[in-house]
mmCIF file of C-alpha atoms in Angstrom:
data_model
loop_
_atom_site.group_PDB
_atom_site.id
_atom_site.type_symbol
_atom_site.label_atom_id
_atom_site.label_comp_id
_atom_site.label_asym_id
_atom_site.label_seq_id
_atom_site.Cartn_x
_atom_site.Cartn_y
_atom_site.Cartn_z
ATOM 1 C CA MET A 1085 83.182 -21.995 -13.625
ATOM 2 C CA SER A 1086 85.634 -22.760 -16.434
ATOM 3 C CA PHE A 1087 85.524 -22.457 -20.206
ATOM 4 C CA MET A 1088 87.273 -24.405 -22.951
ATOM 5 C CA ILE A 1089 87.257 -24.143 -26.743
ATOM 6 C CA PRO A 1090 88.295 -27.492 -28.288
ATOM 7 C CA LEU A 1091 90.157 -26.395 -31.412
ATOM 8 C CA GLY A 1092 91.137 -29.861 -32.599
ATOM 9 C CA SER A 1093 92.914 -29.557 -35.940
ATOM 10 C CA TRP A 1094 92.778 -25.766 -35.665
ATOM 11 C CA ARG A 1095 95.131 -25.800 -32.664
ATOM 12 C CA SER A 1096 98.111 -25.761 -35.044
ATOM 13 C CA VAL A 1097 97.832 -23.408 -38.034
ATOM 14 C CA PHE A 1098 100.213 -21.453 -40.268
ATOM 15 C CA ALA A 1099 99.744 -18.458 -42.525
ATOM 16 C CA VAL A 1100 99.537 -18.586 -46.313
ATOM 17 C CA PRO A 1101 100.012 -15.303 -48.200
ATOM 18 C CA SER A 1102 96.839 -14.017 -49.830
ATOM 19 C CA GLU A 1103 98.803 -13.538 -53.052
ATOM 20 C CA VAL A 1104 98.959 -17.327 -53.467
ATOM 21 C CA VAL A 1105 95.173 -17.460 -53.823
ATOM 22 C CA ASP A 1106 94.758 -14.141 -55.616
ATOM 23 C CA LYS A 1107 97.416 -14.635 -58.302
ATOM 24 C CA HIS A 1108 98.729 -18.182 -58.367
ATOM 25 C CA LEU A 1109 95.931 -20.591 -57.470
ATOM 26 C CA ARG A 1110 94.967 -20.959 -61.122
ATOM 27 C CA LEU A 1111 98.432 -20.911 -62.683
ATOM 28 C CA ALA A 1112 100.519 -22.852 -60.187
ATOM 29 C CA GLY A 1113 100.565 -26.600 -60.591
ATOM 30 C CA ALA A 1114 100.003 -29.187 -57.882
ATOM 31 C CA ALA A 1115 103.757 -29.575 -57.285
ATOM 32 C CA GLN A 1116 104.250 -25.843 -56.767
ATOM 33 C CA LEU A 1117 101.371 -25.584 -54.274
ATOM 34 C CA LYS A 1118 102.467 -28.688 -52.342
ATOM 35 C CA VAL A 1119 106.032 -27.426 -52.078
ATOM 36 C CA LEU A 1120 104.955 -24.023 -50.804
ATOM 37 C CA LEU A 1121 102.572 -25.482 -48.205
ATOM 38 C CA PHE A 1122 105.227 -27.899 -46.964
ATOM 39 C CA LEU A 1123 107.827 -25.130 -46.662
ATOM 40 C CA LEU A 1124 105.418 -22.825 -44.829
ATOM 41 C CA ARG A 1125 104.399 -25.612 -42.460
ATOM 42 C CA HIS A 1126 108.034 -26.411 -41.611
ATOM 43 C CA SER A 1127 109.394 -22.864 -41.652
ATOM 44 C CA ASP A 1128 111.217 -23.375 -38.365
ATOM 45 C CA CYS A 1129 113.526 -26.153 -39.549
ATOM 46 C CA PRO A 1130 115.948 -26.671 -42.453
ATOM 47 C CA ILE A 1131 114.522 -28.605 -45.390
ATOM 48 C CA GLU A 1132 116.773 -30.386 -47.864
ATOM 49 C CA VAL A 1133 115.449 -30.642 -51.402
ATOM 50 C CA ASP A 1134 115.546 -34.439 -51.481
ATOM 51 C CA MET A 1135 113.648 -34.561 -48.173
ATOM 52 C CA LEU A 1136 111.127 -32.094 -49.592
ATOM 53 C CA ALA A 1137 110.590 -34.235 -52.675
ATOM 54 C CA GLU A 1138 110.275 -37.452 -50.657
ATOM 55 C CA ASN A 1139 107.676 -36.057 -48.261
ATOM 56 C CA ILE A 1140 105.548 -34.596 -51.052
ATOM 57 C CA GLY A 1141 105.936 -37.555 -53.364
ATOM 58 C CA ILE A 1142 107.472 -35.829 -56.374
ATOM 59 C CA ARG A 1143 110.811 -35.985 -58.182
ATOM 60 C CA VAL A 1144 113.745 -33.972 -56.833
ATOM 61 C CA GLU A 1145 113.926 -32.098 -60.152
ATOM 62 C CA ASP A 1146 110.265 -31.122 -59.837
ATOM 63 C CA ALA A 1147 110.796 -29.967 -56.244
ATOM 64 C CA LYS A 1148 113.702 -27.742 -57.329
ATOM 65 C CA ASP A 1149 111.617 -26.382 -60.168
ATOM 66 C CA ALA A 1150 108.708 -25.641 -57.811
ATOM 67 C CA VAL A 1151 110.909 -23.682 -55.397
ATOM 68 C CA GLU A 1152 112.348 -21.752 -58.324
ATOM 69 C CA TYR A 1153 108.811 -20.944 -59.460
ATOM 70 C CA TRP A 1154 108.022 -19.124 -56.197
ATOM 71 C CA VAL A 1155 111.365 -17.310 -56.323
ATOM 72 C CA HIS A 1156 110.701 -16.165 -59.882
ATOM 73 C CA CYS A 1157 107.188 -15.033 -58.933
ATOM 74 C CA GLY A 1158 108.626 -12.916 -56.132
ATOM 75 C CA LEU A 1159 106.907 -14.701 -53.267
ATOM 76 C CA LEU A 1160 110.229 -16.020 -51.949
ATOM 77 C CA CYS A 1161 113.485 -14.085 -52.031
ATOM 78 C CA ASP A 1162 116.792 -15.554 -53.200
ATOM 79 C CA CYS A 1163 119.384 -14.672 -50.584
ATOM 80 C CA GLY A 1164 122.319 -16.509 -52.144
ATOM 81 C CA THR A 1165 122.577 -19.553 -49.872
ATOM 82 C CA SER A 1166 118.982 -19.666 -48.606
ATOM 83 C CA LEU A 1167 115.491 -18.326 -49.157
ATOM 84 C CA SER A 1168 113.398 -15.831 -47.227
ATOM 85 C CA PRO A 1169 109.889 -14.413 -47.604
ATOM 86 C CA ALA A 1170 109.796 -11.605 -50.146
ATOM 87 C CA GLY A 1171 110.398 -8.165 -48.623
ATOM 88 C CA THR A 1172 112.536 -9.424 -45.722
ATOM 89 C CA GLN A 1173 116.303 -9.457 -45.362
ATOM 90 C CA ALA A 1174 116.761 -12.168 -42.744
ATOM 91 C CA PRO A 1175 117.128 -15.504 -44.529
ATOM 92 C CA SER A 1176 115.148 -18.458 -43.385
ATOM 93 C CA GLN A 1177 116.581 -21.956 -43.041
ATOM 94 C CA PHE A 1178 115.208 -23.217 -46.338
ATOM 95 C CA ILE A 1179 117.965 -24.822 -48.355
ATOM 96 C CA ARG A 1180 118.218 -23.212 -51.755
ATOM 97 C CA PRO A 1181 118.316 -25.726 -54.620
ATOM 98 C CA GLU A 1182 121.142 -25.538 -57.105
ATOM 99 C CA PRO A 1183 120.051 -23.314 -59.988
ATOM 100 C CA ALA A 1184 119.681 -24.971 -63.345
ATOM 101 C CA ALA A 1185 122.281 -23.919 -65.857
ATOM 102 C CA PRO A 1186 120.743 -21.758 -68.573
ATOM 103 C CA ILE A 1187 120.465 -23.456 -71.918
ATOM 104 C CA ALA A 1188 121.845 -21.930 -75.052
ATOM 105 C CA ALA A 1189 119.437 -20.943 -77.779
ATOM 106 C CA GLN A 1190 119.545 -23.521 -80.538
ATOM 107 C CA PRO A 1191 119.986 -22.379 -84.132
ATOM 108 C CA GLU A 1192 116.887 -22.922 -86.208
ATOM 109 C CA GLN A 1193 118.500 -25.516 -88.489
ATOM 110 C CA GLN A 1194 120.507 -27.305 -85.791
ATOM 111 C CA PRO A 1195 119.279 -30.894 -85.328
ATOM 112 C CA VAL A 1196 117.661 -31.478 -81.960
ATOM 113 C CA GLN A 1197 119.316 -34.062 -79.767
ATOM 114 C CA LYS A 1198 117.015 -37.066 -79.682
ATOM 115 C CA PRO A 1199 116.274 -38.610 -76.291
ATOM 116 C CA ALA A 1200 117.042 -42.207 -75.488
ATOM 117 C CA LYS A 1201 114.067 -44.521 -75.369
ATOM 118 C CA LYS A 1202 111.721 -43.721 -72.471
ATOM 119 C CA GLU A 1203 114.032 -40.933 -71.237
ATOM 120 C CA ARG A 1204 112.069 -38.141 -69.592
ATOM 121 C CA VAL A 1205 113.377 -34.644 -68.979
ATOM 122 C CA ARG A 1206 111.747 -31.402 -67.894
ATOM 123 C CA TYR A 1207 112.940 -27.829 -68.289
ATOM 124 C CA SER A 1208 112.796 -25.642 -65.196
ATOM 125 C CA TYR A 1209 110.729 -22.486 -64.819
ATOM 126 C CA SER A 1210 113.647 -20.175 -65.588
ATOM 127 C CA GLU A 1211 114.662 -22.246 -68.608
ATOM 128 C CA CYS A 1212 111.097 -22.136 -69.944
ATOM 129 C CA ALA A 1213 110.969 -18.364 -69.448
ATOM 130 C CA GLN A 1214 114.233 -18.006 -71.355
ATOM 131 C CA ILE A 1215 113.057 -20.254 -74.204
ATOM 132 C CA LEU A 1216 109.727 -18.421 -74.540
ATOM 133 C CA ALA A 1217 111.530 -15.084 -74.634
ATOM 134 C CA GLU A 1218 113.843 -16.311 -77.397
ATOM 135 C CA ASP A 1219 111.483 -18.408 -79.529
ATOM 136 C CA ASP A 1220 108.290 -16.734 -80.733
ATOM 137 C CA SER A 1221 107.010 -19.921 -82.384
ATOM 138 C CA ILE A 1222 106.877 -21.709 -79.015
ATOM 139 C CA ALA A 1223 105.398 -18.655 -77.260
ATOM 140 C CA GLN A 1224 102.667 -18.426 -79.916
ATOM 141 C CA MET A 1225 101.999 -22.161 -79.660
ATOM 142 C CA LEU A 1226 100.832 -22.034 -76.039
ATOM 143 C CA PRO A 1227 97.673 -19.922 -76.657
ATOM 144 C CA VAL A 1228 96.787 -22.296 -79.506
ATOM 145 C CA ILE A 1229 97.025 -25.278 -77.160
ATOM 146 C CA GLU A 1230 94.942 -23.421 -74.562
ATOM 147 C CA GLY A 1231 92.282 -22.897 -77.240
ATOM 148 C CA ILE A 1232 92.317 -26.579 -78.188
ATOM 149 C CA LEU A 1233 92.040 -27.731 -74.568
ATOM 150 C CA ASP A 1234 89.708 -24.863 -73.607
ATOM 151 C CA LYS A 1235 91.701 -24.158 -70.440
ATOM 152 C CA GLN A 1236 94.487 -21.953 -69.166
ATOM 153 C CA LEU A 1237 97.778 -23.813 -68.870
ATOM 154 C CA ASN A 1238 99.553 -23.896 -65.523
ATOM 155 C CA HIS A 1239 103.317 -23.794 -65.117
ATOM 156 C CA THR A 1240 103.746 -27.586 -65.089
ATOM 157 C CA GLU A 1241 101.802 -27.945 -68.342
ATOM 158 C CA ILE A 1242 103.735 -25.100 -69.964
ATOM 159 C CA ALA A 1243 107.000 -26.796 -68.988
ATOM 160 C CA THR A 1244 105.724 -30.051 -70.496
ATOM 161 C CA TYR A 1245 104.893 -28.509 -73.868
ATOM 162 C CA VAL A 1246 108.092 -26.456 -74.012
ATOM 163 C CA THR A 1247 110.052 -29.636 -73.277
ATOM 164 C CA ILE A 1248 108.235 -31.543 -76.029
ATOM 165 C CA VAL A 1249 109.238 -28.937 -78.613
ATOM 166 C CA ARG A 1250 112.753 -28.138 -77.447
ATOM 167 C CA TRP A 1251 113.924 -31.576 -76.211
ATOM 168 C CA TYR A 1252 111.823 -34.161 -78.060
ATOM 169 C CA GLY A 1253 112.008 -32.124 -81.255
ATOM 170 C CA LEU A 1254 108.341 -31.891 -82.291
ATOM 171 C CA GLN A 1255 107.615 -28.748 -84.262
ATOM 172 C CA PRO A 1256 105.039 -26.441 -82.598
ATOM 173 C CA ASP A 1257 102.357 -27.092 -85.251
ATOM 174 C CA CYS A 1258 103.037 -30.828 -84.990
ATOM 175 C CA LEU A 1259 102.540 -30.650 -81.204
ATOM 176 C CA ALA A 1260 99.301 -28.682 -81.633
ATOM 177 C CA MET A 1261 98.026 -31.422 -83.961
ATOM 178 C CA LEU A 1262 98.995 -34.077 -81.403
ATOM 179 C CA VAL A 1263 97.166 -32.213 -78.619
ATOM 180 C CA SER A 1264 94.056 -31.949 -80.807
ATOM 181 C CA TYR A 1265 94.152 -35.680 -81.577
ATOM 182 C CA CYS A 1266 94.616 -36.650 -77.915
ATOM 183 C CA LYS A 1267 91.652 -34.506 -76.949
ATOM 184 C CA SER A 1268 89.527 -36.097 -79.698
ATOM 185 C CA ILE A 1269 90.108 -39.572 -78.224
ATOM 186 C CA GLY A 1270 89.364 -38.409 -74.679
ATOM 187 C CA LYS A 1271 92.970 -38.348 -73.408
ATOM 188 C CA PRO A 1272 93.906 -34.649 -73.111
ATOM 189 C CA SER A 1273 96.165 -34.930 -70.049
ATOM 190 C CA SER A 1274 99.659 -33.486 -70.414
ATOM 191 C CA ASN A 1275 101.166 -36.756 -69.146
ATOM 192 C CA TYR A 1276 99.500 -38.765 -71.927
ATOM 193 C CA ILE A 1277 100.436 -36.149 -74.530
ATOM 194 C CA GLU A 1278 104.054 -36.154 -73.345
ATOM 195 C CA ALA A 1279 104.279 -39.966 -73.416
ATOM 196 C CA THR A 1280 102.861 -40.000 -76.951
ATOM 197 C CA ALA A 1281 105.215 -37.222 -78.049
ATOM 198 C CA ARG A 1282 108.158 -39.195 -76.698
ATOM 199 C CA GLY A 1283 107.114 -42.171 -78.808
ATOM 200 C CA TRP A 1284 106.653 -39.969 -81.869
ATOM 201 C CA SER A 1285 110.142 -38.536 -81.363
ATOM 202 C CA GLU A 1286 111.626 -42.021 -81.258
ATOM 203 C CA ASP A 1287 109.833 -42.784 -84.552
ATOM 204 C CA ASP A 1288 111.002 -39.470 -86.083
ATOM 205 C CA ILE A 1289 107.454 -38.101 -86.329
ATOM 206 C CA THR A 1290 108.287 -34.460 -85.672
ATOM 207 C CA THR A 1291 106.786 -32.514 -88.605
ATOM 208 C CA ILE A 1292 103.179 -31.713 -89.428
ATOM 209 C CA GLY A 1293 103.305 -33.839 -92.580
ATOM 210 C CA LYS A 1294 104.416 -36.941 -90.709
ATOM 211 C CA ALA A 1295 101.922 -36.158 -87.952
ATOM 212 C CA GLU A 1296 99.073 -36.061 -90.467
ATOM 213 C CA GLU A 1297 100.072 -39.479 -91.810
ATOM 214 C CA LYS A 1298 100.393 -40.917 -88.304
ATOM 215 C CA ILE A 1299 97.057 -39.555 -87.108
ATOM 216 C CA ALA A 1300 95.300 -40.727 -90.292
ATOM 217 C CA ARG A 1301 96.564 -44.259 -89.680
ATOM 218 C CA LEU A 1302 95.733 -44.136 -85.954
ATOM 219 C CA THR A 1303 92.217 -42.944 -86.807
ATOM 220 C CA LYS A 1304 91.721 -45.788 -89.296
ATOM 221 C CA VAL A 1305 92.984 -48.355 -86.800
ATOM 222 C CA ARG A 1306 90.850 -46.937 -83.996
ATOM 223 C CA THR A 1307 87.731 -46.822 -86.200
ATOM 224 C CA ALA A 1308 88.251 -50.388 -87.437
ATOM 225 C CA TRP A 1309 88.864 -51.738 -83.942
ATOM 226 C CA ASN A 1310 85.869 -49.946 -82.427
ATOM 227 C CA SER A 1311 83.607 -51.199 -85.243
ATOM 228 C CA VAL A 1312 84.634 -54.804 -84.594
ATOM 229 C CA ARG A 1313 84.635 -54.391 -80.813
ATOM 230 C CA ASN A 1314 81.115 -52.971 -80.753
ATOM 231 C CA ALA A 1315 79.835 -55.633 -83.154
ATOM 232 C CA LEU A 1316 81.234 -58.453 -81.000
ATOM 233 C CA ASP A 1317 80.349 -56.833 -77.630
ATOM 234 C CA ILE A 1318 84.002 -56.753 -76.522
ATOM 235 C CA PRO A 1319 84.504 -54.549 -73.422
ATOM 236 C CA GLU A 1320 86.339 -51.302 -74.116
ATOM 237 C CA ARG A 1321 90.075 -51.863 -74.003
ATOM 238 C CA LYS A 1322 93.227 -51.274 -76.029
ATOM 239 C CA PRO A 1323 93.620 -53.847 -78.816
ATOM 240 C CA THR A 1324 96.742 -55.920 -79.299
ATOM 241 C CA ALA A 1325 98.897 -55.308 -82.361
ATOM 242 C CA LYS A 1326 97.582 -58.523 -83.928
ATOM 243 C CA GLU A 1327 93.966 -57.543 -83.296
ATOM 244 C CA GLU A 1328 94.590 -54.153 -84.934
ATOM 245 C CA GLU A 1329 96.144 -55.942 -87.915
ATOM 246 C CA TYR A 1330 93.146 -58.259 -88.325
ATOM 247 C CA CYS A 1331 90.584 -55.448 -88.043
ATOM 248 C CA MET A 1332 92.431 -53.274 -90.555
ATOM 249 C CA ARG A 1333 92.717 -56.208 -92.967
ATOM 250 C CA TRP A 1334 89.055 -57.199 -92.752
ATOM 251 C CA LEU A 1335 87.521 -53.728 -92.992
ATOM 252 C CA ASN A 1336 90.040 -51.615 -94.918
ATOM 253 C CA GLU A 1337 92.042 -54.043 -97.059
ATOM 254 C CA TRP A 1338 89.367 -56.633 -97.895
ATOM 255 C CA CYS A 1339 86.483 -54.129 -97.471
ATOM 256 C CA LEU A 1340 84.186 -56.631 -95.767
ATOM 257 C CA GLY A 1341 81.009 -55.685 -93.937
ATOM 258 C CA ILE A 1342 80.491 -55.990 -90.199
ATOM 259 C CA ASP A 1343 77.830 -58.650 -90.847
ATOM 260 C CA VAL A 1344 80.544 -60.880 -92.338
ATOM 261 C CA ILE A 1345 82.702 -60.341 -89.242
ATOM 262 C CA LYS A 1346 79.774 -61.273 -86.985
ATOM 263 C CA LEU A 1347 79.085 -64.429 -88.994
ATOM 264 C CA ALA A 1348 82.742 -65.471 -88.652
ATOM 265 C CA TYR A 1349 82.520 -64.788 -84.921
ATOM 266 C CA GLU A 1350 79.479 -67.047 -84.577
ATOM 267 C CA LYS A 1351 81.217 -69.882 -86.418
ATOM 268 C CA CYS A 1352 84.337 -69.350 -84.298
ATOM 269 C CA VAL A 1353 82.417 -69.577 -81.016
ATOM 270 C CA ASP A 1354 80.471 -72.622 -82.265
ATOM 271 C CA ALA A 1355 83.739 -74.377 -83.066
ATOM 272 C CA LYS A 1356 85.956 -73.227 -80.180
ATOM 273 C CA GLY A 1357 83.569 -72.021 -77.501
ATOM 274 C CA LYS A 1358 85.325 -68.650 -77.251
ATOM 275 C CA LEU A 1359 86.533 -65.656 -79.249
ATOM 276 C CA SER A 1360 89.731 -66.184 -81.227
ATOM 277 C CA PHE A 1361 90.794 -63.495 -83.692
ATOM 278 C CA ALA A 1362 93.278 -65.859 -85.366
ATOM 279 C CA TYR A 1363 90.609 -68.528 -85.859
ATOM 280 C CA MET A 1364 88.179 -65.910 -87.182
ATOM 281 C CA ASN A 1365 90.847 -64.682 -89.585
ATOM 282 C CA GLY A 1366 91.262 -68.222 -90.900
ATOM 283 C CA ILE A 1367 87.514 -68.455 -91.572
ATOM 284 C CA ILE A 1368 87.304 -65.007 -93.173
ATOM 285 C CA LYS A 1369 90.408 -65.615 -95.279
ATOM 286 C CA SER A 1370 88.894 -68.828 -96.625
ATOM 287 C CA TRP A 1371 85.734 -66.932 -97.689
ATOM 288 C CA TYR A 1372 87.745 -64.088 -99.199
ATOM 289 C CA GLU A 1373 89.967 -66.396 -101.244
ATOM 290 C CA ARG A 1374 86.858 -68.105 -102.636
ATOM 291 C CA GLY A 1375 85.421 -64.741 -103.694
ATOM 292 C CA ALA A 1376 82.663 -64.575 -101.065
ATOM 293 C CA LEU A 1377 82.551 -60.993 -99.776
ATOM 294 C CA THR A 1378 78.976 -60.795 -98.451
ATOM 295 C CA VAL A 1379 76.880 -62.951 -96.169
ATOM 296 C CA ALA A 1380 74.686 -63.967 -99.120
ATOM 297 C CA GLN A 1381 77.712 -65.058 -101.128
ATOM 298 C CA ILE A 1382 79.121 -66.930 -98.148
ATOM 299 C CA LYS A 1383 75.873 -68.847 -97.600
ATOM 300 C CA ALA A 1384 75.804 -69.741 -101.304
ATOM 301 C CA LEU A 1385 79.221 -71.386 -101.127
ATOM 302 C CA PRO A 1386 79.232 -75.170 -101.471
ATOM 303 C CA ALA A 1387 80.158 -76.911 -98.252
ATOM 304 C CA GLU A 1388 83.791 -77.982 -98.443
ATOM 305 C CA ASN A 1389 84.280 -81.769 -98.423
ATOM 306 C CA LYS A 1390 80.613 -82.202 -97.590
ATOM 307 C CA ASP A 1391 80.099 -85.221 -99.884
ATOM 308 C CA LYS A 1392 83.738 -85.950 -100.553
ATOM 309 C CA PRO A 1393 85.142 -89.088 -98.878
ATOM 310 C CA LYS A 1394 88.355 -88.797 -96.919
ATOM 311 C CA SER A 1395 91.216 -89.619 -99.244
ATOM 312 C CA ASP A 1396 93.632 -92.393 -98.403
ATOM 313 C CA SER A 1397 92.738 -92.387 -94.735
ATOM 314 C CA SER A 1398 93.997 -95.912 -94.312
ATOM 315 C CA SER A 1399 97.421 -95.013 -95.666
ATOM 316 C CA GLY A 1400 97.945 -91.995 -93.464
ATOM 317 C CA ASN A 1401 97.074 -89.435 -96.181
ATOM 318 C CA LYS A 1402 99.920 -90.580 -98.384
ATOM 319 C CA SER A 1403 100.070 -89.748 -102.056
ATOM 320 C CA SER A 1404 99.913 -92.858 -104.223
ATOM 321 C CA ASP A 1405 102.484 -91.602 -106.720
ATOM 322 C CA SER A 1406 105.109 -90.072 -104.412
ATOM 323 C CA GLY A 1407 104.699 -92.018 -101.186
ATOM 324 C CA ARG A 1408 104.994 -88.754 -99.199
ATOM 325 C CA TYR A 1409 102.482 -87.121 -96.891
ATOM 326 C CA SER A 1410 100.240 -84.586 -98.634
ATOM 327 C CA PRO A 1411 98.984 -82.140 -95.998
ATOM 328 C CA THR A 1412 95.639 -80.440 -96.667
ATOM 329 C CA TYR A 1413 96.024 -77.680 -94.099
ATOM 330 C CA ASN A 1414 97.708 -74.275 -93.962
ATOM 331 C CA ILE A 1415 100.579 -74.527 -91.485
ATOM 332 C CA SER A 1416 100.903 -70.765 -90.977
ATOM 333 C CA GLU A 1417 97.206 -70.452 -90.114
ATOM 334 C CA ILE A 1418 97.424 -73.282 -87.587
ATOM 335 C CA GLU A 1419 100.467 -71.661 -85.994
ATOM 336 C CA GLU A 1420 98.532 -68.378 -85.701
ATOM 337 C CA MET A 1421 95.605 -70.196 -84.077
ATOM 338 C CA LEU A 1422 97.903 -71.988 -81.627
ATOM 339 C CA ASP A 1423 99.621 -68.714 -80.745
ATOM 340 C CA ASP A 1424 96.253 -67.060 -80.212
ATOM 341 C CA ASP A 1425 95.019 -69.944 -78.030
ATOM 342 C CA TRP A 1426 98.182 -69.743 -75.965
ATOM 343 C CA LEU A 1427 97.680 -65.998 -75.485
ATOM 344 C CA ASP A 1428 94.032 -66.540 -74.508
ATOM 345 C CA SER A 1429 94.927 -69.175 -71.927
ATOM 346 C CA SER A 1430 97.876 -67.266 -70.479
ATOM 347 C CA GLY A 1431 95.856 -64.082 -70.062
ATOM 348 C CA SER A 1432 92.945 -65.742 -68.303
#
C-alpha cells in the first residue's frame, strides 16, 4: 500500500517575511512588491538589476528604487557590494544597485530646471526622504493630497508627487489643485496627474494663480463640449482642438442655446448625411451674423435666394461692369468644411 500527496504548484515554495504583510503591504507599491518576490524566488542565483527590471517589466531606475526601498525599510541589509536579509552577516548574491547621488537642497528662490518636452524623471526613495526632511511645504502637501484622494499614498505615489514639485516645478498648492481637478473629472491616477503636470510645466503653469486660470478654462471647455456631445448623442470621447473651439464659440462667445445647436445639426445631416462640425459652424455663423440667436428668430428669417433668380448664370457669374468673377461664397468656410470632410473620411 502506497500513499502520495500531489502538491502541484505547492511543490516549489519560498518564504516571505511576515513583516512584508504586516507593515508594507499597504505602503509598498506594485514595483516594490514585485521586486521583492522575484529576489526571494531567485535567492540562490545572482540577479543583475537590468535582468530584474526586464523580467518584472519595469524600468531599470524603478527596479533600483524598489531595491533601495527594502534596504531603507530594514528588510534587506546593505553589505557594501551585495545585499543580505536583515539581521544576517553573510551576504547573498543579489547585486546591489548603484546608489543614487544625493541631491542638494535648492534655495527657495532658485529657478527650477525645466524638463525637456515629454522627459520623465523619478526621484529615488532616499532622495524623497531627504527632500521631505528638508522641505516642510512638500511634507505637508502629502497629507493634503491623501485627503483629496481619500487614500493613503504608497511609496511610488509619494515619489511621483515629490518629483512633480521638485523637478517639474509646480508649487505644492498648485499640485494639490491639480490633483483635486483630476479627481473631479474621474482621472485620479498618479500617472495621469504626472502627465498633466508635465504639460503644465512646459506651459509655465506652476503657481496657484495660473492653475486657477487653467482649470477655469478647462472646466468651461469640458462643460461646453459635454453639453454639445450629449445634445447630439456623440459617444463619450476626447474632443479635437477644433471641436473644442466650435463648442466654446457657440455656447460661451455667441451665447446660443442647445436647441440652436441641435437645429444646425439637423440641417447639417440633411445636407451632408453625417455630422460635420465645420459645416454646422458655417450654418450657425450665418444665423448669428443675421442676428438670429434663437430657434424662433431663425425660423422667422427669410429664405436666402428663395425667389431670387441666379444672376448672370450664362456668363459664368461675371460682373457686367468689371468683367471679373464675383464669388458669392466664403472661401475660408469652404476650406474649413473641406478640411473637416477630409478628417472625417481619413478617420473612418
